Amino acid sequence: MIALWQDRIEGCPDAPRLEYSSTSRSQVDGYLHTFLLSSGYVDLPTDKDRSFFGFILTEDTDAAEVPVESLFDDLAVFNLVFPLNRFLRHRWDSQVRTVRERLFVADVHEINVRKLRTYVVLKTFGDINLRLRLGATYRLSPRFVDFNITKTLSTLLEMDLKTPNHPGYMTMHPFLQLFSDPRAFARLSSSEVERKIFLDASAKIHRTLKELSNLDHEEAQNLLLKKSQEQCLRHILKYRLAVIWGPPGNSGLYLCTTFNLMSHHRHGKDLHNFFIAIAPASSQTC
Amino acid sequence: MPNTCVTGHADTFLTHLHEIVEHILDLNEVADPPPKAQVYVFSIAERAALQRTLIELALTSDPLDDELQEKIRLCIGALCEGISLLSTSFQPLVLSGALVEFMGKKGGVSNAELQLCLRRLGCPFRFGTDNELRQRIKDELDRLKACTGRGEVGLLPRVVVLKSEIDHILALPVAGYWNLSQCHAVLLPKSAGKSCPTEDEIYSAFVSKETASLESMLRRRTECAFEVLTKSRKLCETLSGSSTRILVNEARVLHSEFMDVCRQDEFRKLFFMQQVSSTQPKAILIDIDPTNSLKYSQK
């Protein structure tokens, strides 16, 4: 963000200049504004499904005054989804009046090249009375967007609030143990007796499922654990940290949820289980 | 208020600095409107030296000496910023708490946790329903935003480097590299007082341990820096004409705020680092002092 300020104070000399030509309206995407690229370059964002509206658009005038971008307050809107709904509209209204009168938040929708000229199609969000002027030149510059930081900070705060005041060694938060004592994770976790109880219970369930599947019960067949999965389960029970990988569709998720249910049933809330998943869907389900 | 110039040895630096900062912070409470303050140093090396000195004091001082720790905390909160603070146990407020608004939001936070948050923010926490506690947290965050608030163009650093700013604004008729004595000679050629001592004169006094003349030269140097500052401001106002203003920002009220919502050292440092690194990603490359590398204290 500091880097953005250096540019903005000087009036964004490196920002691409766009000349407004026309607007069209589509059912799906709303208003799309077409601009002609006069200088600089614009990149199409790689992820077309989510539009972050990561740019700000303002008219490029020669007037020697404070550039409007430098008055834009990034922090008021950095983690909001544009276009803003009526509940969040007040965040936009908290911007300085000059910003609301002269600045749009923009998203690059498409880039077309026709007859050796580049046409950039943008979606914009701004004040209701703000309009684009035909033939005028506009500057497009990036803004600070970060959806993850509030989640990270609130998670850190939550972990800290849950930690008791003077933790001894064993009650240090597991997340911190990753830094301070990573080797502890290679130790054996629960006692022999407990493990046996778990394994016996799972063997009993397994036998029931097998009987059901022999009777051609389809769902029971899906719930049976394969040999490698059984091995994984034994590993989870034995060690504090287990790293499990499998190609998608191999019920890695199913394994995690079974273990979660088992340990919850057994220990109540005292046990911490950490799951790290790449796909957001899996962590949500867990 | 008359201009006062304080000089002394490195041992008394913290005490003098603390006195000045505390005086200004006390005025904030008493005077209406509160006075605005801005700290200047002449060169980038001096700013780095200031930060390094305060951090070394924080690291080498006795953790049980409460008075000393309080002084260091006040000075660091008012003047320091950046990743190098991670080596100490002081992590001041970043960006007036704009990134921590989630604390007042509805969500899966229990009443006990809200109370704990309030206690750490220094607010009354015993009574109130969930909504009242949340409102109290929001009010405290708003208060922090108001007293440390932005509303300026660009993010002003806590300590401004005079040389780079003058470089940006004025073109001085000096060939090549210039330092304070040349700048002073150009901007104030007919100064009634003595001219600014050059770096060589100061260094020779330092090496030959002539403390009296060294102190008087350093005092004169500081006064010259102040004269250069006032002269440049005057020049900017008179030369810019009626339509445009070159100097667009007003100074802020001095503050030394911390938001110690995390008690655990590691969590507090991670909290601080997350805020700094997401808003200033290059700070990680620039600010890490090679001798004080990022280490989480092992307890």
Coordinates of C-alpha atoms in Angstrom, one line a residue:
Chain A
M1 CA 0.0 0.0 0.0
I2 CA 2.9 2.3 0.7
A3 CA 4.1 1.7 -2.8
L4 CA 0.7 2.8 -4.2
W5 CA 1.0 6.1 -2.4
Q6 CA 4.3 7.1 -4.0
D7 CA 2.6 6.7 -7.4
R8 CA -0.6 8.4 -6.5
I9 CA 1.0 11.5 -5.1
E10 CA 2.7 12.1 -8.4
G11 CA -0.6 11.6 -10.3
C12 CA 0.1 8.0 -11.4
P13 CA 2.5 8.7 -14.3
D14 CA 2.7 5.0 -15.2
A15 CA -0.9 4.2 -15.1
P16 CA -2.6 3.2 -18.4
R17 CA -4.6 6.0 -20.0
L18 CA -8.0 5.0 -21.4
E19 CA -10.3 7.0 -23.7
Y20 CA -14.0 6.4 -23.1
S21 CA -16.0 5.3 -26.2
S22 CA -19.2 3.6 -25.4
T23 CA -21.4 1.7 -22.9
S24 CA -23.4 -1.4 -23.5
R25 CA -25.7 -3.3 -21.2
S26 CA -26.0 -7.0 -20.9
Q27 CA -28.4 -9.1 -18.9
V28 CA -25.8 -11.0 -17.1
D29 CA -23.1 -8.5 -16.5
G30 CA -24.9 -5.2 -16.1
Y31 CA -23.4 -2.1 -17.6
L32 CA -20.1 -2.6 -19.5
H33 CA -18.0 0.4 -20.5
T34 CA -15.7 0.2 -23.5
F35 CA -12.5 2.2 -23.5
L36 CA -9.8 2.7 -26.0
L37 CA -6.3 2.1 -24.6
S38 CA -4.2 5.2 -25.5
S39 CA -1.1 4.4 -23.4
G40 CA 0.3 1.9 -20.9
Y41 CA -0.9 -1.6 -20.7
V42 CA -3.7 -3.5 -18.9
D43 CA -3.6 -7.1 -17.8
L44 CA -6.7 -9.3 -17.8
P45 CA -7.1 -10.8 -14.3
T46 CA -6.6 -14.5 -14.3
D47 CA -9.6 -15.5 -12.2
K48 CA -12.6 -14.4 -14.2
D49 CA -15.2 -15.8 -11.8
R50 CA -14.6 -13.5 -9.0
S51 CA -14.2 -9.8 -9.8
F52 CA -12.4 -8.0 -7.1
F53 CA -12.8 -4.5 -8.6
G54 CA -9.2 -4.0 -7.9
F55 CA -8.7 -0.7 -9.7
I56 CA -9.7 2.9 -9.4
L57 CA -10.6 5.0 -12.4
T58 CA -10.4 8.8 -12.5
E59 CA -10.4 11.4 -15.2
D60 CA -6.9 12.5 -16.4
T61 CA -6.9 16.2 -16.3
D62 CA -4.0 18.6 -16.6
A63 CA -5.1 20.7 -13.7
A64 CA -2.3 21.2 -11.2
E65 CA -4.1 20.0 -8.2
V66 CA -3.9 17.2 -5.7
P67 CA -4.6 14.0 -7.7
V68 CA -7.9 12.4 -6.7
E69 CA -6.4 9.0 -6.2
S70 CA -4.2 10.3 -3.4
L71 CA -7.3 11.2 -1.4
F72 CA -8.8 7.7 -1.8
D73 CA -9.1 5.8 1.5
D74 CA -8.2 2.2 0.7
L75 CA -8.7 1.0 4.2
A76 CA -12.4 1.8 4.2
V77 CA -13.2 -0.6 1.4
F78 CA -10.3 -3.0 1.2
N79 CA -12.3 -6.2 2.1
L80 CA -15.7 -5.4 0.6
V81 CA -17.3 -7.2 -2.3
F82 CA -18.2 -4.7 -5.1
P83 CA -20.7 -3.6 -6.2
L84 CA -21.7 -2.6 -2.6
N85 CA -25.1 -3.5 -1.4
R86 CA -27.2 -1.0 0.6
F87 CA -25.9 -2.2 4.0
L88 CA -22.3 -1.4 3.0
R89 CA -23.0 1.7 1.0
H90 CA -22.2 3.9 4.0
R91 CA -18.5 2.8 3.7
W92 CA -18.4 4.4 0.3
D93 CA -20.1 7.5 1.6
S94 CA -17.4 7.8 4.2
Q95 CA -14.9 8.7 1.5
V96 CA -13.9 12.4 1.0
R97 CA -16.4 14.3 -1.1
T98 CA -13.9 14.9 -3.9
V99 CA -13.3 11.2 -4.2
R100 CA -17.0 10.4 -4.4
E101 CA -17.5 13.1 -7.1
R102 CA -14.6 12.1 -9.3
L103 CA -13.6 8.5 -8.8
F104 CA -14.9 5.1 -9.8
V105 CA -13.9 1.7 -8.6
A106 CA -13.4 -0.4 -11.7
D107 CA -13.0 -4.0 -12.7
V108 CA -11.4 -5.2 -16.0
H109 CA -14.0 -7.4 -17.6
E110 CA -12.5 -8.1 -21.0
I111 CA -9.8 -6.9 -23.4
N112 CA -10.4 -7.0 -27.2
V113 CA -8.0 -6.2 -30.0
R114 CA -9.7 -4.9 -33.1
K115 CA -7.8 -3.4 -36.1
L116 CA -4.6 -3.0 -34.2
R117 CA -6.3 -1.0 -31.4
T118 CA -6.9 -2.4 -27.9
Y119 CA -10.3 -2.0 -26.4
V120 CA -10.7 -2.5 -22.6
V121 CA -14.1 -3.3 -21.2
L122 CA -14.6 -2.2 -17.6
K123 CA -17.3 -2.6 -15.0
T124 CA -17.5 0.3 -12.7
F125 CA -19.0 1.3 -9.4
G126 CA -19.3 4.8 -8.1
D127 CA -21.6 7.6 -7.0
I128 CA -25.1 7.5 -8.6
N129 CA -24.6 10.9 -10.3
L130 CA -21.2 10.2 -11.6
R131 CA -21.0 9.7 -15.4
L132 CA -18.3 8.9 -17.9
R133 CA -17.7 11.6 -20.4
L134 CA -17.4 10.7 -24.1
G135 CA -13.9 11.2 -25.5
A136 CA -12.4 12.0 -22.1
T137 CA -9.2 10.3 -21.0
Y138 CA -9.1 8.3 -17.7
R139 CA -6.4 6.8 -15.6
L140 CA -6.6 3.3 -14.2
S141 CA -4.6 2.6 -11.1
P142 CA -4.6 -0.3 -8.6
R143 CA -6.1 -0.2 -5.1
F144 CA -5.4 -2.2 -2.0
V145 CA -7.6 -5.3 -1.9
D146 CA -7.1 -8.0 0.8
F147 CA -9.8 -10.4 1.9
N148 CA -7.7 -12.6 4.0
I149 CA -6.1 -10.3 6.5
T150 CA -9.2 -9.8 8.7
K151 CA -9.7 -13.6 8.8
T152 CA -6.0 -14.1 9.8
L153 CA -6.1 -11.4 12.4
S154 CA -9.3 -12.6 13.9
T155 CA -8.1 -16.2 14.1
L156 CA -4.9 -15.1 15.8
L157 CA -6.9 -13.1 18.3
E158 CA -9.2 -16.0 18.9
M159 CA -6.3 -18.4 19.6
D160 CA -4.7 -15.9 21.9
L161 CA -8.0 -15.3 23.8
K162 CA -8.4 -19.0 24.3
T163 CA -4.9 -19.5 25.7
P164 CA -4.8 -19.5 29.5
N165 CA -2.8 -16.8 31.2
H166 CA 0.3 -18.7 32.2
P167 CA 0.6 -21.7 30.0
G168 CA 3.1 -24.3 30.9
Y169 CA 4.8 -26.4 28.3
M170 CA 2.0 -28.8 27.5
T171 CA -0.7 -26.2 27.3
M172 CA 0.9 -24.0 24.7
H173 CA -1.3 -23.6 21.8
P174 CA -0.6 -26.4 19.2
F175 CA -0.2 -23.7 16.5
L176 CA 2.6 -22.2 18.4
Q177 CA 4.1 -25.6 19.1
L178 CA 4.7 -25.9 15.3
F179 CA 7.2 -23.1 15.8
S180 CA 8.6 -23.8 19.2
D181 CA 8.8 -27.6 19.3
P182 CA 8.1 -29.2 16.0
R183 CA 9.7 -32.5 16.9
A184 CA 7.0 -33.1 19.6
F185 CA 4.6 -33.9 16.8
A186 CA 6.4 -37.0 16.0
R187 CA 5.6 -38.5 19.4
L188 CA 3.1 -41.2 20.0
S189 CA -0.2 -39.6 21.0
S190 CA -2.7 -41.6 22.9
S191 CA -2.1 -44.5 25.2
E192 CA -2.1 -48.1 24.0
V193 CA -5.4 -48.9 25.8
E194 CA -7.3 -46.0 24.2
R195 CA -6.0 -47.0 20.8
K196 CA -7.2 -50.5 21.3
I197 CA -10.7 -49.2 22.3
F198 CA -10.9 -47.2 19.1
L199 CA -9.6 -50.0 16.9
D200 CA -12.1 -52.4 18.4
A201 CA -15.0 -50.1 17.9
S202 CA -14.0 -49.4 14.3
A203 CA -13.6 -53.1 13.6
K204 CA -17.1 -53.7 14.9
I205 CA -18.6 -51.0 12.7
H206 CA -16.6 -52.3 9.8
R207 CA -18.0 -55.8 10.2
T208 CA -21.6 -54.5 10.3
L209 CA -20.9 -52.5 7.1
K210 CA -19.4 -55.5 5.4
E211 CA -22.4 -57.6 6.2
L212 CA -24.7 -54.9 4.8
S213 CA -22.6 -54.6 1.7
N214 CA -22.7 -58.3 1.2
L215 CA -26.5 -57.9 1.1
D216 CA -25.9 -55.4 -1.7
H217 CA -26.7 -52.4 0.3
E218 CA -25.2 -49.7 -1.9
E219 CA -24.5 -47.0 0.7
A220 CA -22.8 -49.4 3.0
Q221 CA -20.4 -50.3 0.2
N222 CA -19.4 -46.7 -0.1
L223 CA -18.7 -46.4 3.6
L224 CA -16.3 -49.3 3.8
L225 CA -12.8 -48.3 4.3
K226 CA -10.2 -49.5 1.8
K227 CA -6.9 -51.2 3.0
S228 CA -4.8 -48.0 2.6
Q229 CA -7.5 -46.0 4.4
E230 CA -7.4 -48.4 7.3
Q231 CA -3.7 -48.0 7.5
C232 CA -4.1 -44.2 7.6
L233 CA -6.6 -44.5 10.4
R234 CA -4.2 -46.6 12.5
H235 CA -1.5 -44.1 11.8
I236 CA -3.7 -41.2 12.9
L237 CA -4.5 -42.9 16.1
K238 CA -0.9 -43.8 16.8
Y239 CA 1.0 -40.5 16.2
R240 CA 0.3 -36.9 17.1
L241 CA 0.8 -35.6 13.6
A242 CA -0.3 -37.5 10.5
V243 CA 0.1 -36.2 7.0
I244 CA -2.4 -37.9 4.6
W245 CA -2.6 -37.4 0.9
G246 CA -4.7 -38.9 -1.7
P247 CA -5.9 -38.1 -5.2
P248 CA -9.3 -36.4 -5.3
G249 CA -12.2 -38.7 -4.9
N250 CA -10.4 -41.1 -2.5
S251 CA -12.5 -40.2 0.5
G252 CA -9.7 -38.4 2.3
L253 CA -12.5 -36.1 3.4
Y254 CA -14.5 -39.0 4.7
L255 CA -11.6 -40.2 6.7
C256 CA -11.1 -36.9 8.4
T257 CA -14.7 -36.5 9.3
T258 CA -14.9 -40.0 10.7
F259 CA -11.9 -39.4 12.9
N260 CA -13.3 -36.0 14.0
L261 CA -16.6 -37.6 15.0
M262 CA -14.8 -40.4 16.8
S263 CA -12.5 -38.1 18.9
H264 CA -15.3 -35.7 19.7
H265 CA -17.5 -38.5 20.9
R266 CA -14.7 -39.8 23.1
H267 CA -13.0 -36.7 24.4
G268 CA -15.5 -34.0 24.2
K269 CA -14.1 -30.6 23.6
D270 CA -10.6 -31.2 25.0
L271 CA -9.0 -32.5 22.0
H272 CA -7.7 -30.2 19.3
N273 CA -7.8 -31.5 15.8
F274 CA -6.0 -29.6 13.1
F275 CA -6.9 -30.0 9.5
I276 CA -5.2 -28.3 6.7
A277 CA -6.9 -28.5 3.3
I278 CA -6.1 -26.9 0.0
A279 CA -9.7 -26.7 -1.3
P280 CA -12.0 -24.4 0.7
A281 CA -14.8 -26.9 0.3
S282 CA -13.0 -29.5 2.3
S283 CA -12.2 -27.3 5.3
Q284 CA -15.7 -26.0 5.3
T285 CA -17.1 -29.5 5.6
C286 CA -14.7 -30.4 8.3
Chain B
M1 CA 7.0 28.8 23.7
P2 CA 10.7 29.6 23.3
N3 CA 12.9 27.3 21.3
T4 CA 14.7 24.9 23.5
C5 CA 17.6 22.8 22.4
V6 CA 18.6 19.8 24.3
T7 CA 22.0 18.1 24.0
G8 CA 23.6 15.4 26.0
H9 CA 25.4 12.1 26.0
A10 CA 23.9 8.8 24.8
D11 CA 23.2 7.8 28.4
T12 CA 20.7 10.6 29.0
F13 CA 19.1 10.4 25.6
L14 CA 16.1 8.3 26.7
T15 CA 15.4 10.5 29.7
H16 CA 15.4 13.7 27.7
L17 CA 13.4 12.2 24.8
H18 CA 10.8 10.8 27.3
E19 CA 10.5 14.2 29.0
I20 CA 9.7 15.9 25.7
V21 CA 7.3 13.2 24.5
E22 CA 5.5 13.1 27.8
H23 CA 5.2 16.9 27.9
I24 CA 3.5 16.9 24.5
L25 CA 1.2 14.0 25.4
D26 CA 0.2 15.8 28.6
L27 CA -0.6 19.0 26.6
N28 CA -2.9 16.8 24.4
E29 CA -5.1 16.2 27.4
V30 CA -5.0 19.7 28.7
A31 CA -5.0 22.0 25.7
D32 CA -8.0 22.5 23.4
P33 CA -7.4 22.1 20.5
P34 CA -4.6 19.6 21.2
P35 CA -1.2 20.7 19.7
K36 CA 0.1 19.2 16.6
A37 CA 3.6 17.8 16.4
Q38 CA 5.9 16.4 13.8
V39 CA 9.3 14.9 14.3
Y40 CA 12.0 15.7 11.8
V41 CA 15.6 14.5 11.3
F42 CA 17.9 15.6 8.6
S43 CA 19.1 12.5 6.9
I44 CA 17.9 8.9 6.5
A45 CA 20.9 7.7 8.5
E46 CA 19.8 9.7 11.4
R47 CA 16.3 8.2 11.3
A48 CA 17.8 4.7 11.2
A49 CA 20.1 5.6 14.1
L50 CA 17.1 6.8 16.2
Q51 CA 15.1 3.7 15.5
R52 CA 18.2 1.5 16.2
T53 CA 19.0 3.3 19.5
L54 CA 15.4 2.9 20.8
I55 CA 15.3 -0.8 19.8
E56 CA 18.6 -1.5 21.4
L57 CA 17.5 0.2 24.6
A58 CA 14.4 -2.0 24.6
L59 CA 16.4 -5.1 24.1
T60 CA 19.2 -4.4 26.6
S61 CA 17.2 -2.8 29.4
D62 CA 16.2 -4.6 32.6
P63 CA 12.7 -6.0 32.1
L64 CA 11.9 -5.6 35.8
D65 CA 12.6 -1.9 35.9
D66 CA 9.0 -0.7 35.4
E67 CA 9.8 3.0 35.1
L68 CA 12.4 2.4 32.4
Q69 CA 10.2 0.1 30.5
E70 CA 7.4 2.6 30.6
K71 CA 9.7 5.3 29.2
I72 CA 10.9 3.1 26.4
R73 CA 7.3 2.1 25.6
L74 CA 6.2 5.7 25.4
C75 CA 9.1 6.7 23.1
I76 CA 8.7 3.6 20.8
G77 CA 5.0 4.1 20.5
A78 CA 5.4 7.7 19.5
L79 CA 8.4 7.4 17.1
C80 CA 9.1 3.9 15.9
E81 CA 7.5 1.9 13.2
G82 CA 8.3 -1.1 11.0
I83 CA 9.3 -4.7 11.1
S84 CA 12.4 -4.2 13.2
L85 CA 10.1 -3.8 16.2
L86 CA 9.5 -7.5 16.1
S87 CA 12.7 -8.2 18.0
T88 CA 11.4 -6.2 21.0
S89 CA 8.3 -6.9 23.1
F90 CA 6.7 -3.6 22.0
Q91 CA 4.4 -3.7 19.0
P92 CA 2.6 -0.4 18.6
L93 CA -0.6 0.4 16.8
V94 CA -0.5 0.0 13.0
L95 CA -2.6 2.2 10.8
S96 CA -4.8 3.4 13.6
G97 CA -6.4 0.0 14.0
A98 CA -8.2 0.1 10.7
L99 CA -7.5 -3.5 10.1
V100 CA -9.0 -4.8 13.4
E101 CA -12.6 -3.7 12.9
F102 CA -13.7 -7.4 13.1
M103 CA -13.5 -7.1 16.8
G104 CA -16.8 -5.3 17.0
K105 CA -18.6 -7.6 14.5
K106 CA -21.2 -10.1 15.3
G107 CA -20.0 -13.7 15.0
G108 CA -19.1 -16.7 17.0
V109 CA -17.4 -14.7 19.8
S110 CA -18.6 -15.6 23.3
N111 CA -19.4 -13.1 26.0
A112 CA -16.4 -14.2 27.9
E113 CA -14.1 -13.5 25.0
L114 CA -15.7 -10.0 24.4
Q115 CA -15.0 -9.2 28.1
L116 CA -11.4 -10.3 27.7
C117 CA -11.0 -8.1 24.6
L118 CA -12.4 -5.1 26.5
R119 CA -10.2 -5.8 29.4
R120 CA -7.1 -5.8 27.2
L121 CA -8.2 -2.6 25.5
G122 CA -8.4 -1.0 28.8
C123 CA -12.1 -0.5 28.9
P124 CA -14.8 -1.4 31.5
F125 CA -15.7 -5.0 30.9
R126 CA -17.7 -6.3 33.8
F127 CA -21.3 -5.5 32.9
G128 CA -23.3 -5.4 29.8
T129 CA -25.0 -7.6 27.3
D130 CA -23.3 -8.9 24.2
N131 CA -24.4 -6.0 22.2
E132 CA -23.4 -3.5 24.7
L133 CA -19.9 -5.0 25.0
R134 CA -19.6 -5.0 21.2
Q135 CA -20.6 -1.4 21.1
R136 CA -18.0 -0.5 23.7
I137 CA -15.3 -2.2 21.6
K138 CA -16.5 -0.3 18.5
D139 CA -16.4 3.0 20.4
E140 CA -12.9 2.3 21.6
L141 CA -11.7 1.5 18.0
D142 CA -13.4 4.7 16.8
R143 CA -11.6 6.7 19.5
L144 CA -8.3 5.3 18.4
K145 CA -9.1 6.1 14.8
A146 CA -10.0 9.7 15.7
C147 CA -7.0 10.4 17.7
T148 CA -4.5 8.8 15.4
G149 CA -6.6 9.5 12.3
R150 CA -5.6 9.9 8.7
G151 CA -7.3 12.4 6.5
E152 CA -4.0 13.3 5.0
V153 CA -2.6 12.8 1.6
G154 CA -0.2 9.8 1.6
L155 CA 0.9 7.9 4.7
L156 CA 3.2 10.2 6.7
P157 CA 6.0 8.5 8.5
R158 CA 6.3 9.1 12.2
V159 CA 9.7 10.7 11.7
V160 CA 10.2 12.7 8.6
V161 CA 13.5 12.9 6.8
L162 CA 14.1 16.5 5.9
K163 CA 16.7 15.9 3.2
S164 CA 14.5 13.7 1.0
E165 CA 11.5 16.1 1.4
I166 CA 13.6 19.1 0.4
D167 CA 14.9 17.1 -2.5
H168 CA 11.4 16.5 -3.7
I169 CA 10.2 20.0 -3.4
L170 CA 13.0 22.4 -4.0
A171 CA 15.8 22.4 -6.5
L172 CA 18.9 23.8 -4.8
P173 CA 21.7 25.5 -6.8
V174 CA 24.3 23.1 -5.3
A175 CA 26.4 21.0 -7.5
G176 CA 25.9 17.2 -6.9
Y177 CA 25.5 15.8 -3.4
W178 CA 24.6 18.3 -0.6
N179 CA 24.4 18.1 3.1
L180 CA 23.1 20.3 5.9
S181 CA 25.8 22.9 5.9
Q182 CA 25.6 23.5 2.1
C183 CA 21.8 23.5 2.2
H184 CA 21.8 26.0 5.1
A185 CA 24.3 28.3 3.3
V186 CA 22.1 28.3 0.2
L187 CA 18.8 28.9 1.8
L188 CA 19.9 31.3 4.5
P189 CA 23.0 33.1 3.1
K190 CA 22.8 36.1 5.2
S191 CA 22.0 34.4 8.5
A192 CA 22.8 36.6 11.5
G193 CA 24.0 33.7 13.5
K194 CA 27.0 31.5 12.8
S195 CA 27.0 29.2 9.8
C196 CA 26.3 25.5 10.2
P197 CA 29.2 23.5 11.3
T198 CA 30.3 21.0 8.6
E199 CA 30.4 17.3 9.1
D200 CA 34.2 17.3 9.1
E201 CA 34.4 19.9 11.9
I202 CA 32.0 17.8 14.0
Y203 CA 33.8 14.6 13.4
S204 CA 37.2 16.1 14.3
A205 CA 35.8 17.4 17.5
F206 CA 34.3 14.0 18.3
V207 CA 37.6 12.2 17.6
S208 CA 39.7 14.6 19.7
K209 CA 37.1 14.3 22.5
E210 CA 36.5 18.0 22.8
T211 CA 33.1 17.5 24.4
A212 CA 32.3 21.2 25.0
S213 CA 32.8 22.3 21.5
L214 CA 31.2 19.1 20.2
E215 CA 28.1 19.8 22.1
S216 CA 27.9 23.4 21.0
M217 CA 28.4 22.4 17.4
L218 CA 25.7 19.7 17.6
R219 CA 23.3 22.3 19.1
R220 CA 24.1 24.7 16.3
R221 CA 23.5 21.9 13.8
T222 CA 20.0 21.2 15.2
E223 CA 19.2 24.9 15.2
C224 CA 20.3 25.1 11.5
A225 CA 18.1 22.1 10.6
F226 CA 15.2 23.9 12.2
E227 CA 16.0 27.1 10.3
V228 CA 16.2 25.2 7.1
L229 CA 12.8 23.7 7.8
T230 CA 11.1 27.0 8.4
K231 CA 12.7 28.7 5.5
S232 CA 11.6 25.9 3.1
R233 CA 8.1 26.1 4.3
K234 CA 8.1 29.8 3.8
L235 CA 9.5 29.4 0.3
C236 CA 6.9 26.9 -0.6
E237 CA 4.1 29.2 0.4
T238 CA 5.4 32.3 -1.3
L239 CA 6.6 30.7 -4.6
S240 CA 3.6 28.4 -5.2
G241 CA 1.2 31.2 -6.1
S242 CA -2.4 31.6 -5.1
S243 CA -4.0 28.6 -7.0
T244 CA -2.0 25.7 -5.8
R245 CA -0.8 24.5 -2.4
I246 CA 2.4 22.6 -2.4
L247 CA 2.3 21.6 1.2
V248 CA -0.9 19.7 1.5
N249 CA -0.7 18.0 4.8
E250 CA -1.1 19.3 8.3
A251 CA 0.7 17.7 11.2
R252 CA -1.1 15.3 13.4
V253 CA -1.6 15.2 17.1
L254 CA 1.2 13.2 18.6
H255 CA 0.1 9.8 20.0
S256 CA 1.7 6.8 21.6
E257 CA -1.0 4.2 21.3
F258 CA -0.6 0.5 21.6
M259 CA -3.4 -2.1 21.1
D260 CA -2.1 -5.0 23.1
V261 CA -5.0 -7.3 22.5
C262 CA -2.8 -10.4 22.3
R263 CA -1.1 -11.3 25.5
Q264 CA 1.1 -14.1 24.2
D265 CA 4.3 -12.7 22.8
E266 CA 4.2 -14.9 19.7
F267 CA 0.6 -14.1 18.8
R268 CA 1.2 -10.4 19.4
K269 CA 4.2 -10.4 17.0
L270 CA 2.3 -12.4 14.4
F271 CA -0.6 -10.0 14.7
F272 CA 1.7 -7.0 14.2
M273 CA 3.6 -8.6 11.4
Q274 CA 0.5 -9.6 9.5
Q275 CA -0.7 -6.0 9.5
V276 CA 2.6 -4.5 8.5
S277 CA 3.4 -7.1 5.9
S278 CA 0.1 -6.8 4.1
T279 CA 0.2 -3.1 3.8
Q280 CA 3.9 -2.7 3.3
P281 CA 5.2 -5.9 1.7
K282 CA 8.5 -4.4 0.8
A283 CA 9.2 -3.5 4.5
I284 CA 10.2 -7.1 5.1
L285 CA 13.0 -6.7 2.7
I286 CA 14.2 -3.3 3.8
D287 CA 13.7 -3.1 7.5
I288 CA 15.2 -6.2 8.9
D289 CA 18.4 -5.4 10.7
P290 CA 20.8 -8.2 9.9
T291 CA 22.0 -8.3 13.5
N292 CA 18.5 -8.5 15.0
S293 CA 17.1 -11.1 12.7
L294 CA 13.5 -12.2 13.2
K295 CA 13.5 -14.6 16.1
Y296 CA 10.5 -15.6 18.2
S297 CA 11.6 -15.6 21.8
Q298 CA 11.6 -19.1 23.3
K299 CA 10.2 -19.3 26.7

